[in-house]
Short mmCIF file of C-alpha atoms in Angstrom, two decimals:
data_model
loop_
_atom_site.label_atom_id
_atom_site.label_comp_id
_atom_site.label_asym_id
_atom_site.label_seq_id
_atom_site.Cartn_x
_atom_site.Cartn_y
_atom_site.Cartn_z
CA MET A 68 -23.99 20.66 -44.14
CA ALA A 69 -21.93 18.23 -46.24
CA TYR A 70 -23.59 15.33 -44.39
CA LEU A 71 -27.06 16.63 -45.03
CA LYS A 72 -26.27 17.18 -48.70
CA ASP A 73 -25.09 13.57 -49.08
CA LEU A 74 -28.17 12.41 -47.20
CA LEU A 75 -30.47 14.29 -49.58
CA LEU A 76 -28.57 13.02 -52.60
CA GLY A 77 -29.23 9.50 -51.33
CA PHE A 78 -32.87 9.87 -52.31
CA SER A 79 -33.59 9.38 -56.01
CA LEU A 80 -36.09 12.25 -55.88
CA PHE A 81 -33.34 14.74 -55.13
CA GLN A 82 -30.80 13.31 -57.58
CA ALA A 83 -32.87 14.68 -60.44
CA LEU A 84 -32.54 18.26 -59.10
CA PRO A 85 -29.62 20.50 -60.13
CA ILE A 86 -26.82 20.71 -57.55
CA SER A 87 -27.43 24.42 -56.91
CA VAL A 88 -31.00 23.68 -55.77
CA ILE A 89 -29.62 21.01 -53.43
CA TYR A 90 -27.22 23.58 -51.95
CA ILE A 91 -29.99 26.13 -51.37
CA LEU A 92 -32.17 23.40 -49.86
CA THR A 93 -29.51 22.11 -47.45
CA ALA A 94 -28.55 25.63 -46.39
CA ALA A 95 -32.20 26.52 -45.78
CA ILE A 96 -32.74 23.34 -43.72
CA CYS A 97 -29.63 24.15 -41.65
CA ALA A 98 -30.86 27.70 -41.07
CA VAL A 99 -34.33 26.59 -40.00
CA VAL A 100 -32.82 24.00 -37.66
CA ALA A 101 -30.53 26.68 -36.17
CA ILE A 102 -33.42 29.12 -35.62
CA ALA A 103 -35.44 26.34 -33.98
CA ALA A 104 -32.39 25.42 -31.87
CA ILE A 105 -31.95 29.02 -30.69
CA ALA A 106 -35.61 29.14 -29.59
CA VAL A 107 -35.28 25.85 -27.71
CA VAL A 108 -31.97 26.90 -26.14
CA ALA A 109 -33.47 30.20 -24.99
CA LEU A 110 -36.55 28.48 -23.56
CA VAL A 111 -34.56 25.86 -21.69
CA ALA A 112 -31.82 28.25 -20.56
CA VAL A 113 -34.30 30.75 -19.09
CA TRP A 114 -36.07 27.97 -17.19
CA PHE A 115 -32.70 26.58 -16.08
CA GLU A 116 -31.63 30.00 -14.84
CA ARG A 117 -34.87 30.69 -12.98
CA LYS A 118 -34.81 27.28 -11.32
CA ILE A 119 -31.16 27.45 -10.32
CA SER A 120 -31.56 31.01 -9.03
CA ALA A 121 -34.59 29.97 -7.03
CA HIS A 122 -32.94 26.95 -5.44
CA MET A 123 -29.83 28.96 -4.58
CA GLN A 124 -32.10 31.29 -2.61
CA CYS A 125 -34.16 28.46 -1.05
CA ARG A 126 -37.18 29.27 -3.23
CA LEU A 127 -39.01 26.95 -5.61
CA GLY A 128 -39.19 29.17 -8.67
CA PRO A 129 -41.75 28.52 -11.42
CA MET A 130 -43.86 25.48 -10.46
CA TYR A 131 -47.29 25.68 -12.08
CA VAL A 132 -46.93 25.53 -15.87
CA GLY A 133 -45.88 21.99 -16.73
CA TRP A 134 -43.60 19.71 -14.69
CA HIS A 135 -41.75 21.97 -12.23
CA GLY A 136 -42.64 24.94 -14.43
CA VAL A 137 -40.76 23.69 -17.47
CA LEU A 138 -43.27 25.31 -19.83
CA GLN A 139 -43.24 28.64 -17.97
CA THR A 140 -40.93 30.28 -20.52
CA ALA A 141 -43.13 29.12 -23.41
CA ALA A 142 -46.13 30.64 -21.65
CA ASP A 143 -44.17 33.87 -21.14
CA GLY A 144 -43.25 33.84 -24.82
CA VAL A 145 -46.91 33.61 -25.83
CA LYS A 146 -47.74 36.44 -23.42
CA LEU A 147 -45.02 38.65 -24.94
CA PHE A 148 -46.28 37.79 -28.42
CA VAL A 149 -49.88 38.94 -27.81
CA LYS A 150 -48.86 42.17 -26.05
CA GLU A 151 -49.73 45.56 -27.43
CA ASP A 152 -47.10 46.96 -29.79
CA ILE A 153 -45.79 50.15 -28.16
CA ILE A 154 -43.37 52.63 -29.71
CA PRO A 155 -42.78 55.67 -27.46
CA ALA A 156 -43.98 58.95 -28.96
CA THR A 157 -40.55 60.60 -28.77
CA ALA A 158 -38.63 57.59 -30.12
CA ASP A 159 -36.78 57.55 -33.43
CA LYS A 160 -39.20 55.11 -35.08
CA LEU A 161 -37.00 53.60 -37.79
CA LEU A 162 -34.01 52.92 -35.50
CA PHE A 163 -36.33 51.77 -32.70
CA ILE A 164 -37.86 49.13 -34.97
CA LEU A 165 -34.55 48.07 -36.53
CA ALA A 166 -32.49 47.67 -33.33
CA PRO A 167 -33.96 44.39 -31.96
CA GLY A 168 -33.81 42.90 -35.44
CA ILE A 169 -30.11 43.72 -35.75
CA VAL A 170 -29.32 42.21 -32.34
CA PHE A 171 -31.27 39.08 -33.25
CA VAL A 172 -29.78 38.66 -36.74
CA GLY A 173 -26.29 39.23 -35.28
CA ALA A 174 -26.80 36.42 -32.78
CA MET A 175 -28.23 34.15 -35.48
CA LEU A 176 -25.27 34.77 -37.81
CA SER A 177 -22.91 33.38 -35.15
CA TRP A 178 -24.94 30.17 -35.10
CA VAL A 179 -24.01 29.35 -38.69
CA VAL A 180 -20.53 28.15 -37.67
CA ILE A 181 -21.30 26.79 -34.17
CA PRO A 182 -21.53 22.99 -34.46
CA LEU A 183 -24.17 21.15 -32.43
CA GLY A 184 -22.08 17.98 -32.50
CA PRO A 185 -19.40 16.26 -34.60
CA LYS A 186 -19.71 17.55 -38.21
CA MET A 187 -23.04 19.15 -37.34
CA ALA A 188 -22.32 22.80 -38.19
CA ALA A 189 -24.30 24.52 -40.94
CA THR A 190 -20.93 25.33 -42.49
CA ASP A 191 -17.45 24.48 -41.19
CA LEU A 192 -15.78 27.71 -42.31
CA ASN A 193 -11.98 27.80 -42.55
CA ILE A 194 -12.06 31.21 -40.79
CA ALA A 195 -14.75 30.29 -38.25
CA VAL A 196 -13.01 31.83 -35.21
CA LEU A 197 -12.44 35.16 -36.96
CA TYR A 198 -16.00 35.07 -38.31
CA LEU A 199 -17.38 34.57 -34.79
CA LEU A 200 -15.46 37.59 -33.51
CA ALA A 201 -16.89 39.67 -36.36
CA THR A 202 -20.51 38.60 -35.94
CA SER A 203 -20.45 38.97 -32.17
CA SER A 204 -19.67 42.70 -32.58
CA VAL A 205 -22.91 43.25 -34.52
CA VAL A 206 -24.75 43.12 -31.20
CA ALA A 207 -22.95 46.32 -30.09
CA ILE A 208 -24.46 48.21 -33.05
CA GLY A 209 -27.95 47.01 -32.10
CA ILE A 210 -27.45 48.00 -28.46
CA ILE A 211 -26.30 51.52 -29.26
CA MET A 212 -29.12 51.93 -31.81
CA ALA A 213 -31.69 50.82 -29.24
CA GLY A 214 -30.33 53.23 -26.63
CA TRP A 215 -30.23 56.19 -28.99
CA ALA A 216 -33.64 55.54 -30.58
CA SER A 217 -35.48 55.16 -27.25
CA HIS A 218 -34.96 58.87 -26.43
CA ASN A 219 -34.64 58.00 -22.76
CA LYS A 220 -31.73 59.01 -20.52
CA TRP A 221 -31.37 55.62 -18.86
CA SER A 222 -31.42 53.83 -22.20
CA LEU A 223 -28.75 56.07 -23.64
CA TYR A 224 -26.48 55.81 -20.59
CA GLY A 225 -26.94 52.06 -20.58
CA SER A 226 -26.14 51.72 -24.26
CA MET A 227 -23.06 53.98 -24.03
CA ARG A 228 -21.75 51.92 -21.14
CA GLY A 229 -22.68 48.77 -23.02
CA ALA A 230 -20.80 49.83 -26.12
CA ALA A 231 -17.69 50.90 -24.17
CA GLN A 232 -17.71 47.64 -22.21
CA PHE A 233 -18.36 45.51 -25.27
CA LEU A 234 -15.61 47.13 -27.35
CA SER A 235 -13.10 46.97 -24.49
CA TYR A 236 -13.70 43.32 -23.69
CA GLU A 237 -13.66 42.31 -27.34
CA ILE A 238 -9.86 42.81 -27.29
CA PRO A 239 -9.02 40.43 -24.39
CA THR A 240 -11.51 37.88 -25.77
CA ALA A 241 -9.68 37.88 -29.10
CA LEU A 242 -6.25 37.85 -27.43
CA PHE A 243 -7.12 34.83 -25.28
CA ILE A 244 -8.55 32.93 -28.24
CA ILE A 245 -5.15 33.06 -29.97
CA PRO A 246 -3.23 30.37 -27.93
CA PRO A 247 -5.54 27.48 -29.02
CA VAL A 248 -5.35 28.80 -32.59
CA LEU A 249 -1.55 28.80 -32.26
CA LEU A 250 -1.51 25.19 -31.06
CA ALA A 251 -3.97 23.94 -33.66
CA GLY A 252 -2.58 26.07 -36.51
CA SER A 253 -6.09 26.57 -37.86
CA LEU A 254 -9.13 28.81 -37.50
CA ARG A 255 -11.49 25.98 -38.46
CA LEU A 256 -13.43 24.81 -35.40
CA GLY A 257 -13.58 21.20 -36.60
CA THR A 258 -9.77 21.05 -36.92
CA ILE A 259 -9.21 22.70 -33.53
CA VAL A 260 -11.48 20.12 -31.85
CA ASP A 261 -9.92 17.16 -33.65
CA GLU A 262 -6.44 18.28 -32.55
CA GLN A 263 -7.61 17.74 -28.96
CA ALA A 264 -8.57 14.08 -29.42
CA GLY A 265 -6.87 11.27 -27.49
CA GLY A 266 -4.26 11.58 -24.73
CA PHE A 267 -4.49 10.41 -21.11
CA LEU A 268 -7.98 8.91 -20.47
CA GLY A 269 -9.08 10.53 -23.73
CA MET A 270 -8.89 13.93 -22.09
CA GLY A 271 -5.12 14.49 -21.95
CA ASN A 272 -4.95 16.50 -25.15
CA TRP A 273 -7.52 19.09 -24.21
CA TYR A 274 -5.91 22.49 -24.63
CA VAL A 275 -6.97 23.51 -21.15
CA TRP A 276 -4.14 21.34 -19.69
CA ASN A 277 -1.56 23.49 -21.44
CA PRO A 278 -0.47 26.09 -18.82
CA PHE A 279 -0.83 29.06 -21.19
CA CYS A 280 -4.16 27.82 -22.49
CA LEU A 281 -5.36 27.39 -18.90
CA ILE A 282 -4.69 31.09 -18.27
CA SER A 283 -6.39 31.76 -21.60
CA PHE A 284 -9.44 29.73 -20.69
CA ILE A 285 -10.00 31.45 -17.36
CA CYS A 286 -9.49 34.93 -18.80
CA TYR A 287 -11.57 34.11 -21.91
CA TYR A 288 -14.39 33.08 -19.61
CA VAL A 289 -14.15 36.32 -17.61
CA SER A 290 -14.10 38.44 -20.78
CA THR A 291 -17.11 36.67 -22.25
CA LEU A 292 -19.06 37.31 -19.05
CA ALA A 293 -18.48 40.99 -19.75
CA GLU A 294 -19.33 40.62 -23.44
CA THR A 295 -22.66 38.97 -22.72
CA ASN A 296 -23.48 41.55 -20.02
CA ARG A 297 -23.62 38.94 -17.27
CA ILE A 298 -23.16 39.65 -13.58
CA PRO A 299 -20.65 40.79 -12.28
CA PHE A 300 -20.33 42.84 -15.50
CA ASP A 301 -23.98 43.73 -16.10
CA LEU A 302 -23.45 47.51 -15.96
CA PRO A 303 -25.42 48.24 -19.16
CA GLU A 304 -28.51 46.74 -17.56
CA SER A 305 -27.96 47.48 -13.88
CA GLU A 306 -31.53 47.48 -12.56
CA SER A 307 -30.85 49.50 -9.45
CA GLU A 308 -29.51 52.59 -11.27
CA LEU A 309 -30.56 52.39 -14.94
CA VAL A 310 -33.88 50.50 -14.49
CA SER A 311 -32.76 47.99 -17.10
CA GLY A 312 -30.48 49.89 -19.41
CA PHE A 313 -30.80 50.02 -23.16
CA HIS A 314 -34.11 48.14 -23.39
CA VAL A 315 -36.19 50.15 -20.87
CA GLU A 316 -38.58 51.32 -23.58
CA TYR A 317 -38.92 47.96 -25.29
CA SER A 318 -41.88 45.72 -24.56
CA GLY A 319 -43.67 42.74 -26.03
CA ILE A 320 -42.13 40.86 -28.90
CA ARG A 321 -39.36 43.43 -29.51
CA PHE A 322 -38.12 42.95 -25.95
CA SER A 323 -38.16 39.19 -26.44
CA PHE A 324 -35.67 39.55 -29.30
CA PHE A 325 -33.13 41.18 -26.96
CA PHE A 326 -33.82 38.45 -24.45
CA MET A 327 -33.42 35.64 -26.97
CA ALA A 328 -30.24 37.15 -28.39
CA GLU A 329 -28.76 37.44 -24.90
CA TYR A 330 -29.31 33.77 -24.13
CA ALA A 331 -28.18 32.73 -27.61
CA ASP A 332 -24.96 34.73 -27.07
CA MET A 333 -24.44 33.06 -23.70
CA PHE A 334 -24.74 29.68 -25.38
CA ILE A 335 -22.42 30.68 -28.23
CA VAL A 336 -19.59 31.90 -25.99
CA SER A 337 -19.90 28.81 -23.77
CA ALA A 338 -19.87 26.58 -26.85
CA LEU A 339 -16.81 28.38 -28.22
CA GLY A 340 -15.06 27.95 -24.87
CA VAL A 341 -15.80 24.21 -24.93
CA LEU A 342 -14.66 23.87 -28.55
CA LEU A 343 -11.42 25.79 -28.08
CA PHE A 344 -10.31 24.63 -24.64
CA LEU A 345 -12.34 21.67 -23.35
CA GLY A 346 -12.02 19.29 -26.27
CA GLY A 347 -15.43 19.88 -27.87
CA TRP A 348 -17.21 16.56 -28.33
CA HIS A 349 -14.22 14.45 -27.23
CA GLY A 350 -15.18 12.92 -23.91
CA PRO A 351 -13.35 10.64 -21.49
CA PHE A 352 -12.11 7.24 -22.75
CA GLY A 353 -12.36 8.20 -26.40
CA ILE A 354 -16.14 8.59 -26.43
CA ASN A 355 -17.13 11.38 -28.76
CA HIS A 356 -20.71 12.33 -29.06
CA ALA A 357 -22.85 15.44 -29.39
CA PHE A 358 -24.28 14.80 -25.90
CA ILE A 359 -20.85 15.10 -24.28
CA TYR A 360 -20.37 18.43 -25.98
CA ILE A 361 -23.83 19.72 -24.97
CA ALA A 362 -23.20 18.54 -21.39
CA LYS A 363 -19.95 20.52 -21.24
CA VAL A 364 -21.69 23.62 -22.61
CA CYS A 365 -24.43 23.23 -19.98
CA ALA A 366 -21.80 22.91 -17.27
CA LEU A 367 -20.25 26.24 -18.37
CA LEU A 368 -23.71 27.84 -18.48
CA PHE A 369 -24.34 26.58 -14.95
CA VAL A 370 -21.15 28.28 -13.74
CA THR A 371 -22.32 31.51 -15.39
CA ILE A 372 -25.65 31.36 -13.55
CA TRP A 373 -23.93 30.36 -10.31
CA LEU A 374 -21.68 33.44 -10.52
CA ARG A 375 -24.78 35.63 -10.77
CA TRP A 376 -25.73 34.71 -7.20
CA THR A 377 -22.18 34.83 -5.88
CA LEU A 378 -20.60 38.10 -7.00
CA PRO A 379 -21.75 41.73 -6.61
CA ARG A 380 -21.69 44.11 -9.57
CA LEU A 381 -18.49 46.02 -10.36
CA ARG A 382 -18.16 49.80 -10.74
CA ILE A 383 -17.47 51.06 -14.25
CA ASP A 384 -13.93 52.25 -13.42
CA GLN A 385 -13.10 48.83 -11.94
CA LEU A 386 -14.57 47.21 -15.03
CA MET A 387 -12.48 49.25 -17.45
CA ALA A 388 -9.33 48.91 -15.32
CA THR A 389 -9.70 45.10 -15.22
CA CYS A 390 -9.87 45.03 -18.98
CA TRP A 391 -7.20 47.52 -20.05
CA LYS A 392 -4.72 47.33 -17.19
CA PHE A 393 -4.87 43.64 -16.39
CA LEU A 394 -6.41 41.43 -19.07
CA ILE A 395 -4.87 43.05 -22.17
CA PRO A 396 -1.22 43.12 -20.91
CA LEU A 397 -1.70 39.56 -19.62
CA GLY A 398 -3.10 38.51 -22.99
CA LEU A 399 -0.11 39.90 -24.88
CA ILE A 400 2.38 38.18 -22.53
CA ASN A 401 0.33 34.98 -22.72
CA ILE A 402 0.62 34.86 -26.51
CA LEU A 403 4.40 35.24 -26.33
CA GLY A 404 4.54 32.56 -23.62
CA ALA A 405 2.43 30.14 -25.64
CA SER A 406 4.59 30.57 -28.74
CA PHE A 407 7.79 30.11 -26.67
CA TRP A 408 6.30 26.95 -25.18
CA MET A 409 5.52 25.65 -28.66
CA ILE A 410 9.10 26.15 -29.83
CA LEU A 411 10.64 24.68 -26.65
CA THR A 412 8.47 21.55 -26.80
CA GLY A 413 9.30 21.08 -30.45
CA LYS A 414 5.80 21.61 -31.82
CA VAL A 415 7.03 24.03 -34.47
CA MET B 173 -16.16 25.36 -53.30
CA LEU B 174 -14.69 27.97 -51.00
CA LEU B 175 -17.42 30.51 -51.77
CA LEU B 176 -20.08 27.83 -51.39
CA ASP B 177 -18.98 27.45 -47.76
CA TYR B 178 -20.18 31.00 -47.16
CA PHE B 179 -23.53 30.44 -48.82
CA PRO B 180 -25.37 29.26 -45.64
CA ILE B 181 -24.49 32.61 -44.03
CA PHE B 182 -26.47 34.42 -46.69
CA ILE B 183 -29.42 32.04 -46.34
CA MET B 184 -29.30 32.35 -42.55
CA ALA B 185 -29.22 36.15 -42.70
CA SER B 186 -32.27 36.30 -44.97
CA LEU B 187 -34.22 33.71 -42.97
CA ALA B 188 -33.39 35.39 -39.64
CA MET B 189 -34.52 38.78 -40.99
CA ALA B 190 -37.71 37.21 -42.35
CA PHE B 191 -38.34 35.53 -38.98
CA ALA B 192 -37.75 38.75 -37.02
CA GLY B 193 -39.90 40.85 -39.36
CA GLY B 194 -42.63 38.23 -39.58
CA THR B 195 -42.90 37.78 -35.82
CA VAL B 196 -43.12 41.54 -35.18
CA LEU B 197 -45.80 41.93 -37.88
CA ALA B 198 -47.78 38.95 -36.56
CA SER B 199 -47.54 40.28 -33.00
CA PHE B 200 -48.74 43.71 -34.20
CA TRP B 201 -51.70 42.01 -35.86
CA VAL B 202 -52.55 39.76 -32.89
CA GLY B 203 -51.99 42.27 -30.07
CA PRO B 204 -54.63 44.72 -28.80
CA ARG B 205 -54.72 48.36 -29.86
CA GLN B 206 -55.98 50.66 -27.14
CA ASP B 207 -55.91 54.33 -26.34
CA LYS B 208 -52.21 55.01 -26.07
CA SER B 209 -51.95 58.66 -25.04
CA GLU B 210 -50.17 58.05 -21.71
CA LYS B 211 -48.48 54.76 -22.49
CA LEU B 212 -46.33 56.42 -25.10
CA ASP B 213 -44.52 58.64 -22.58
CA THR B 214 -40.85 58.08 -21.90
CA TYR B 215 -40.34 55.96 -18.77
CA GLU B 216 -37.87 57.54 -16.38
CA CYS B 217 -38.86 56.22 -12.95
CA GLY B 218 -42.40 57.57 -13.33
CA MET B 219 -41.42 61.29 -13.32
CA PRO B 220 -41.93 63.50 -16.38
CA PRO B 221 -38.53 63.59 -18.14
CA ILE B 222 -36.52 66.78 -17.66
CA GLY B 223 -34.44 68.03 -20.61
CA THR B 224 -33.27 66.00 -23.58
CA PRO B 225 -31.43 62.69 -23.22
CA HIS B 226 -29.16 63.52 -26.14
CA GLU B 227 -26.74 65.48 -24.03
CA ARG B 228 -22.99 65.88 -24.29
CA PHE B 229 -21.08 62.78 -23.33
CA ASN B 230 -17.86 62.21 -21.53
CA VAL B 231 -15.01 62.21 -24.07
CA LYS B 232 -13.65 58.99 -22.53
CA PHE B 233 -16.23 56.89 -24.38
CA PHE B 234 -14.84 58.16 -27.69
CA LEU B 235 -11.22 57.72 -26.61
CA VAL B 236 -11.92 54.10 -25.69
CA ALA B 237 -13.56 53.56 -29.07
CA MET B 238 -10.45 54.97 -30.82
CA VAL B 239 -8.05 52.82 -28.79
CA PHE B 240 -10.26 49.83 -29.55
CA VAL B 241 -9.95 50.39 -33.30
CA ILE B 242 -6.14 50.42 -33.07
CA PHE B 243 -5.94 47.23 -31.01
CA ASP B 244 -8.60 45.39 -32.95
CA ILE B 245 -6.83 45.88 -36.27
CA GLU B 246 -3.62 44.58 -34.74
CA ILE B 247 -5.40 41.50 -33.42
CA VAL B 248 -6.39 40.60 -36.98
CA PHE B 249 -2.66 40.43 -37.82
CA LEU B 250 -2.11 38.23 -34.77
CA PHE B 251 -4.67 35.71 -36.03
CA LEU B 252 -2.97 35.40 -39.41
CA TRP B 253 0.38 34.92 -37.69
CA ALA B 254 -1.04 32.32 -35.29
CA VAL B 255 -2.29 30.14 -38.15
CA ILE B 256 1.10 29.87 -39.88
CA PHE B 257 3.29 30.02 -36.75
CA ARG B 258 4.25 26.33 -37.10
CA ARG B 259 6.01 27.12 -40.36
CA LEU B 260 7.69 30.32 -39.12
CA GLY B 261 9.42 29.06 -35.95
CA TRP B 262 11.98 31.34 -34.26
CA PHE B 263 11.70 33.89 -37.08
CA GLY B 264 7.96 34.22 -36.45
CA LEU B 265 8.49 34.54 -32.73
CA ALA B 266 11.06 37.32 -33.14
CA GLU B 267 8.89 39.21 -35.62
CA MET B 268 5.82 38.96 -33.42
CA GLY B 269 7.90 39.88 -30.37
CA ILE B 270 8.81 43.19 -32.03
CA PHE B 271 5.21 43.73 -33.10
CA LEU B 272 3.85 43.03 -29.62
CA MET B 273 6.51 45.33 -28.15
CA ILE B 274 5.14 48.18 -30.27
CA LEU B 275 1.64 47.29 -29.07
CA VAL B 276 2.75 47.31 -25.45
CA PHE B 277 4.39 50.71 -25.94
CA ALA B 278 1.14 51.99 -27.46
CA LEU B 279 -0.76 50.66 -24.45
CA LEU B 280 1.73 52.24 -22.02
CA TYR B 281 1.47 55.58 -23.86
CA VAL B 282 -2.34 55.52 -23.68
CA TRP B 283 -2.12 54.50 -20.02
CA GLU B 284 0.30 57.30 -19.20
CA LYS B 285 -1.94 59.86 -20.97
CA GLY B 286 -4.76 58.85 -18.62
CA VAL B 287 -7.17 57.48 -21.22
CA LEU B 288 -7.65 54.36 -19.10
CA GLU B 289 -8.55 56.29 -15.91
CA TRP B 290 -12.33 56.34 -15.66
CA ALA B 291 -12.83 58.00 -12.32
CA SER B 292 -11.62 61.61 -12.38
CA LYS B 293 -9.12 62.08 -9.55
CA ALA B 294 -10.11 64.15 -6.52
CA LYS B 295 -8.29 67.48 -6.48
#
């Protein structure tokens, strides 16, 4: 945002305006860019997922709309947009209408602090990591609202499971984010990334090479799979028992908001993983560029999609036991280990 | 300057709400409106729904929510400690060791009380 502000101030037209107008203008431009980015990310990610899934099963996937079906998602989006607006007769109308909006706004709020490259965040907050944890929980409110308002048994069961799973896995996610914060001594994403610059081949200072951060990275990744309702943790949406969970009754454009928010959340947690553990935009041999960062995020997204066709779904008792009996104790020990390591290696 | 950093959040929230509301309204305007008598039924595998969905729920969902609140508040303290750990050194480690010990005891207590057991045991 600071860059954009300086850029605007470079033009004589904008120098005449009061500084407050410049601030509103830059913030609005950042927000519009972020909303456009979320749409593009969702479009590309859905196509990516359908193609990868297809090829893993020896199918072709979407082929007709555009080159290898690249415009298929856009066509689907238009179809969803012109669908009839249906609110079930027994639904709680106000909550039913509000729920997709809350899920969408929650996902968008996280985008404010996620950078798209070096110094390319809408705002580089000094509490960015904490802020991300807070905004990501907003989705849980939307999910439980959607399930309750639909007045449908499957929706309600799905949303109750979703809320329990989301709340439970929020704790290990937060616990495993702490070791990089410990090492960097900051909650600002820009600072955390810059601390990982340099080292052997330009990659040696990535936090993932630290033994405790390596444990953190793996467990963070597992927890975020659960937080974004991905297989093997997709219990809130399990098609074979709950039809599709909390959004059974949603159709048309309202459904597309849940869909967009889900893919935006996938991108956000992958991006956070890259920023905290994999050196952000610092690539091999000291190259740092937005493309390196986006490539790493795409690699993490690919692993997420790959897992979908590799692992079967867990049972809910296994899911809860993994979180409370394994990940949380491990997270607590991991924090102590990381702080010991810092003192022993003289980083304190 | 510090508060100005938070300003884009406000702008983003209002723009995202406007986008969501605008798209739904536009879709409502563009989409067809037909006779809806049967479409508005609740979808439960094609059968007419039996009973109300708002039934009594297993108490475990609420227990998990309560345990979550306890742990989540304590994690906020951990974040503050992590940021200034470089300045605290051994003192910080000892303090947080005691704090984490209390957390672990809380977890063990909850575990022992059976809050974390989801499947009810066969009798």
